[in-house]
Structures are given as C-alpha cells and as structure tokens.
XYZ file of C-alpha atoms in Angstrom:
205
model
C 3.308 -19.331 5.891
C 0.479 -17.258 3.627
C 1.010 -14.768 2.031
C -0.423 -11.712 3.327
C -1.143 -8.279 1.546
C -2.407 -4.954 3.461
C -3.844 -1.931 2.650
C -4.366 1.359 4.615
C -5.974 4.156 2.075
C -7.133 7.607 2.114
C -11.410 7.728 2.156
C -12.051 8.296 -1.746
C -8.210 6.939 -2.923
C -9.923 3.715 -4.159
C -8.066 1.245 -1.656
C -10.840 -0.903 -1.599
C -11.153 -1.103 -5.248
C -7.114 -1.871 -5.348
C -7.562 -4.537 -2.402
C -10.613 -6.753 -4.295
C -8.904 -6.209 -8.031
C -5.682 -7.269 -6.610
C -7.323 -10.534 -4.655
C -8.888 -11.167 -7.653
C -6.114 -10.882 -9.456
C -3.231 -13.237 -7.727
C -6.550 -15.505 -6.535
C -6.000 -14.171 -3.141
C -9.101 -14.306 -0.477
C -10.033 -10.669 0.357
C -11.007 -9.622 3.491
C -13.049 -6.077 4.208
C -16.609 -6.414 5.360
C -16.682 -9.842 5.894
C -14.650 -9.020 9.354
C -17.440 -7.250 10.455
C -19.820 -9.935 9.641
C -17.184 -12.097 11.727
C -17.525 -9.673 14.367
C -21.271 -9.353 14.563
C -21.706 -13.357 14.498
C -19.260 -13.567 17.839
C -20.430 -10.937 19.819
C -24.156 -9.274 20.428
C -23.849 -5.979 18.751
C -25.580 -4.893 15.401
C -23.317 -4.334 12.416
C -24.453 -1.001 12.234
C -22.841 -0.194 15.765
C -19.726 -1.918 14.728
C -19.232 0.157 11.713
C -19.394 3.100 13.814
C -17.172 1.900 16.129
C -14.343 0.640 14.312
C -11.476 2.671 12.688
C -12.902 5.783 15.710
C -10.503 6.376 18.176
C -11.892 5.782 21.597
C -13.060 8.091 24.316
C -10.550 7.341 26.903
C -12.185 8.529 30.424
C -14.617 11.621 31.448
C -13.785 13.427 34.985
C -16.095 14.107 37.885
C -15.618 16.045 40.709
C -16.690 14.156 43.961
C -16.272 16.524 46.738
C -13.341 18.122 46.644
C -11.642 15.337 44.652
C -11.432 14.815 40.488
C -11.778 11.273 39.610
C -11.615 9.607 36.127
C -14.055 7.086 35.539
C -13.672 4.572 32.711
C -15.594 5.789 29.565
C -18.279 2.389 28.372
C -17.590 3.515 25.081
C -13.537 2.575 25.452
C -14.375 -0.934 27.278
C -16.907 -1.249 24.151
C -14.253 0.171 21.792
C -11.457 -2.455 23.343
C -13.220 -5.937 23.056
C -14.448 -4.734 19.510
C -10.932 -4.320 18.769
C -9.669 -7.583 20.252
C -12.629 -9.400 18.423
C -11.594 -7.960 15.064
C -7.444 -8.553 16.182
C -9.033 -12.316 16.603
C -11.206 -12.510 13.227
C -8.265 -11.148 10.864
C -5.330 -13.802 12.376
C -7.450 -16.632 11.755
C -8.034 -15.067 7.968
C -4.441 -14.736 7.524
C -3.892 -18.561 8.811
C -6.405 -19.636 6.246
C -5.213 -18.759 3.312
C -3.275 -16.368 1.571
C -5.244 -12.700 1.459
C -5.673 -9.041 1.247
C -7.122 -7.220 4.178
C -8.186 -3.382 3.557
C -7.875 -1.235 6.759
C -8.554 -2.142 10.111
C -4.909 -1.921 11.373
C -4.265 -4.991 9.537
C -0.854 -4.031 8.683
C 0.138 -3.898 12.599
C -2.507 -6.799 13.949
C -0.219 -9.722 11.839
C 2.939 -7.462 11.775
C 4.445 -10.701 13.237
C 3.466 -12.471 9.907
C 5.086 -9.673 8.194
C 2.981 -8.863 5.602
C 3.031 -6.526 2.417
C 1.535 -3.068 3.449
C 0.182 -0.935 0.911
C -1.058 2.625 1.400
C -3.353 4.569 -1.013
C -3.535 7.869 -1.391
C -4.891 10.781 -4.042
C -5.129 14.194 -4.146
C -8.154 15.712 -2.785
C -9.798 16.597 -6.643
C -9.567 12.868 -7.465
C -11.068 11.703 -4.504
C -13.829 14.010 -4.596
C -14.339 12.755 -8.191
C -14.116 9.485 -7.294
C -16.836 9.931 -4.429
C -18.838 11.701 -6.918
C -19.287 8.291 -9.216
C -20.184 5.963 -6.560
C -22.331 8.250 -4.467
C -26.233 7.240 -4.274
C -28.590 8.810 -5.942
C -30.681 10.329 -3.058
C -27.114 12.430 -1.545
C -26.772 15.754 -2.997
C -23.412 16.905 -0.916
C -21.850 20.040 -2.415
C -17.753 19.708 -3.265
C -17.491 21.921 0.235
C -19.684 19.294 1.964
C -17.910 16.094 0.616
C -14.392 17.437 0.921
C -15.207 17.794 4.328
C -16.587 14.519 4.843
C -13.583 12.918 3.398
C -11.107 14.829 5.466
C -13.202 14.127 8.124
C -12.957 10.232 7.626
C -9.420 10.177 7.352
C -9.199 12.134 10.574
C -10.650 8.903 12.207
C -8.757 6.626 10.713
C -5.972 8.729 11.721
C -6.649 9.007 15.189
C -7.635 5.328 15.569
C -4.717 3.883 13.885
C -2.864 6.120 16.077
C -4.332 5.413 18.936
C -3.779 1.463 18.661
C -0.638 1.264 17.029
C 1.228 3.807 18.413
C 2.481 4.623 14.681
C 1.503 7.305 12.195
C -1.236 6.576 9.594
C -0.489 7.176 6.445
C 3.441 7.764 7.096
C 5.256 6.299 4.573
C 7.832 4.792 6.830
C 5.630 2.070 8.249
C 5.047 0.660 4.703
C 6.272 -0.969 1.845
C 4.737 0.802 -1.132
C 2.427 3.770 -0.882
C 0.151 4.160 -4.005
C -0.893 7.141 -5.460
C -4.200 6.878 -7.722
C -4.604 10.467 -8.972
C -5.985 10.593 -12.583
C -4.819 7.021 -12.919
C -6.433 3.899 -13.314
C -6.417 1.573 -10.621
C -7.065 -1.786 -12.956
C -3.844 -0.779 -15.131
C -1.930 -0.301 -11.606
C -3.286 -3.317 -9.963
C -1.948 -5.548 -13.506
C 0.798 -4.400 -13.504
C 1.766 -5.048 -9.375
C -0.074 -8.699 -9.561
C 2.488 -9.014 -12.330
C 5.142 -8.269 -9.762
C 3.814 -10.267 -7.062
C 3.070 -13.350 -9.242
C 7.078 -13.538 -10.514
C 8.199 -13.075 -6.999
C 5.938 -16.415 -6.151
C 7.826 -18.181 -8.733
C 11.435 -16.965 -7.586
C-alpha cells in the first residue's frame, strides 16, 4: 500500500508550503491544484466555479409556501455541490493508488481514511498568518490588517463548515489527527527537515 500524507491547515498557516516542501522532500507526488484540474477535465464546469465551490459548505434546501403547505425544494447548488464532491472523492483515491503522496485539504484525511493515512494539521496564531499573507499578497491588493484578518477568519469558517458538513467531524480538532503543526515565528523548511527526517527512518524500520 502507498504511503499517504494529509494536511488540513489554517488559511495563512503555510500548509501548502509544508505539503510541497515535504513531497519534495521524501520524493513524494503532491497533490493540491492538480485535483481541480482533474476535476475540470471530467466534468463541464470552469475551474473558476470549482474553486468556489469546493471546501463551501452547501446550501441544503430553501422553503416555499404552496398554499397553505411549506415545502422544501432541493437547493441546485447542493446537487452541484454533491457530484463536485464525489468527483474530487474519485480524483484523490486514484492519486493515492498511484503512488505514494501528500494531499493538502479537501477532506483528504477522511476521503482515504480507509488507507489510513498520516494527517497533519497546521495552524498559527493570527499575527503570523497575517504576516505571512502580507508576503505573498499581489501587488495590486491593498487590504488593511482589519480587512485581511477578516478574510482569513472568514476562510477558515468555510473550511470549517464544509469539512463539517461532509465528515461529520470537527476541523481543526486535534483528535482526528496525528500531529497538528504550529508555524508561528518558525520556519517551515527547518520543520519540514526535520519531520522528512522522521518519516524517512520510519521507511527504513
């Protein structure tokens, strides 16, 4: 069986960073965008609308009155929301059959639970993600600290809500994984050497 490495992360922890270094690093395949590109190949809807789909929790159902009588009618955005999700459940087990990898986000962790893989979380205080933002922002976005902290709150809010909502489990508890990292004031290339170092003895045990 591959070996298979997750990571869940706080928007602004550096997760994604710490997924590709660490792929790199044990010469693991890494898997982040390239599901959506997966996605967008096998079905007809733009990578633009994927990206706002996934990692959103769905809108369930709207009510209408008919008469006298309240019925709940199926919300296109959920049926939308639920084939997306089964498409990119479909796209991440045949990564992890491939070859051995790291897949950032996407419920990852609870898609190939079966395959039980290693799930990392990522997390930093709110300063060091705002910093981090801050150096990878483009040039053209002028957010203020009040604006950005917002935005990342506002982020992990969704990926709260749609973890929740299709795994039934708690995002970001600590419970439902195996080491939770936290990259405050501390540099992820020195904490990615230093678990590949980990990782690489285990393979040899």
């Amino acid at each position: 069986m591959n070996k298979i490495i997750t990571v869940g992360r706080e928007f602004g922890s550096g997760g994604r960073e710490f997924g590709c270094r660490l792929a790199e690093t044990l010469g693991y395949a890494y898997c982040d965008q390239e599901i959506v590109s997966e996605i967008v190949d096998r079905t007809a809807f733009s990578e633009r609308y994927i990206q706002q789909i996934l990692e959103r929790k769905p809108t369930i159902s709207f009510p209408i009155h008919i008469g006298r009588t309240l019925h709940t009618v199926p919300s296109p955005m959920l049926e939308q929301s639920t084939l997306l999700y089964q498409k990119q459940c479909e796209v991440i087990r045949e990564m992890a059959e491939k070859s051995n990898c790291v897949i950032v986000g996407r419920c990852a962790d609870h898609i190939l639970r079966e395959q039980h893989p290693f799930r990392f979380f990522v997390y930093a205080d709110i300063e060091s993600r705002i910093k981090r933002c801050r150096e990878k922002e483009p040039e053209h976005e002028n957010l203020t600290d009040r604006e950005l902290r917002k935005r990342i709150l506002d982020v992990d809010r969704q990926r709260s809500r749609y973890y929740g909502f299709y795994t039934d489990h708690t995002w970001g508890d600590r419970i439902n994984y195996d080491l939770c990292i936290n990259t405050t004031n501390t540099s992820i290339r020195e904490i990615v050497t230093a678990l590949s170092m980990l990782f690489m003895s285990q393979m040899q045990e």
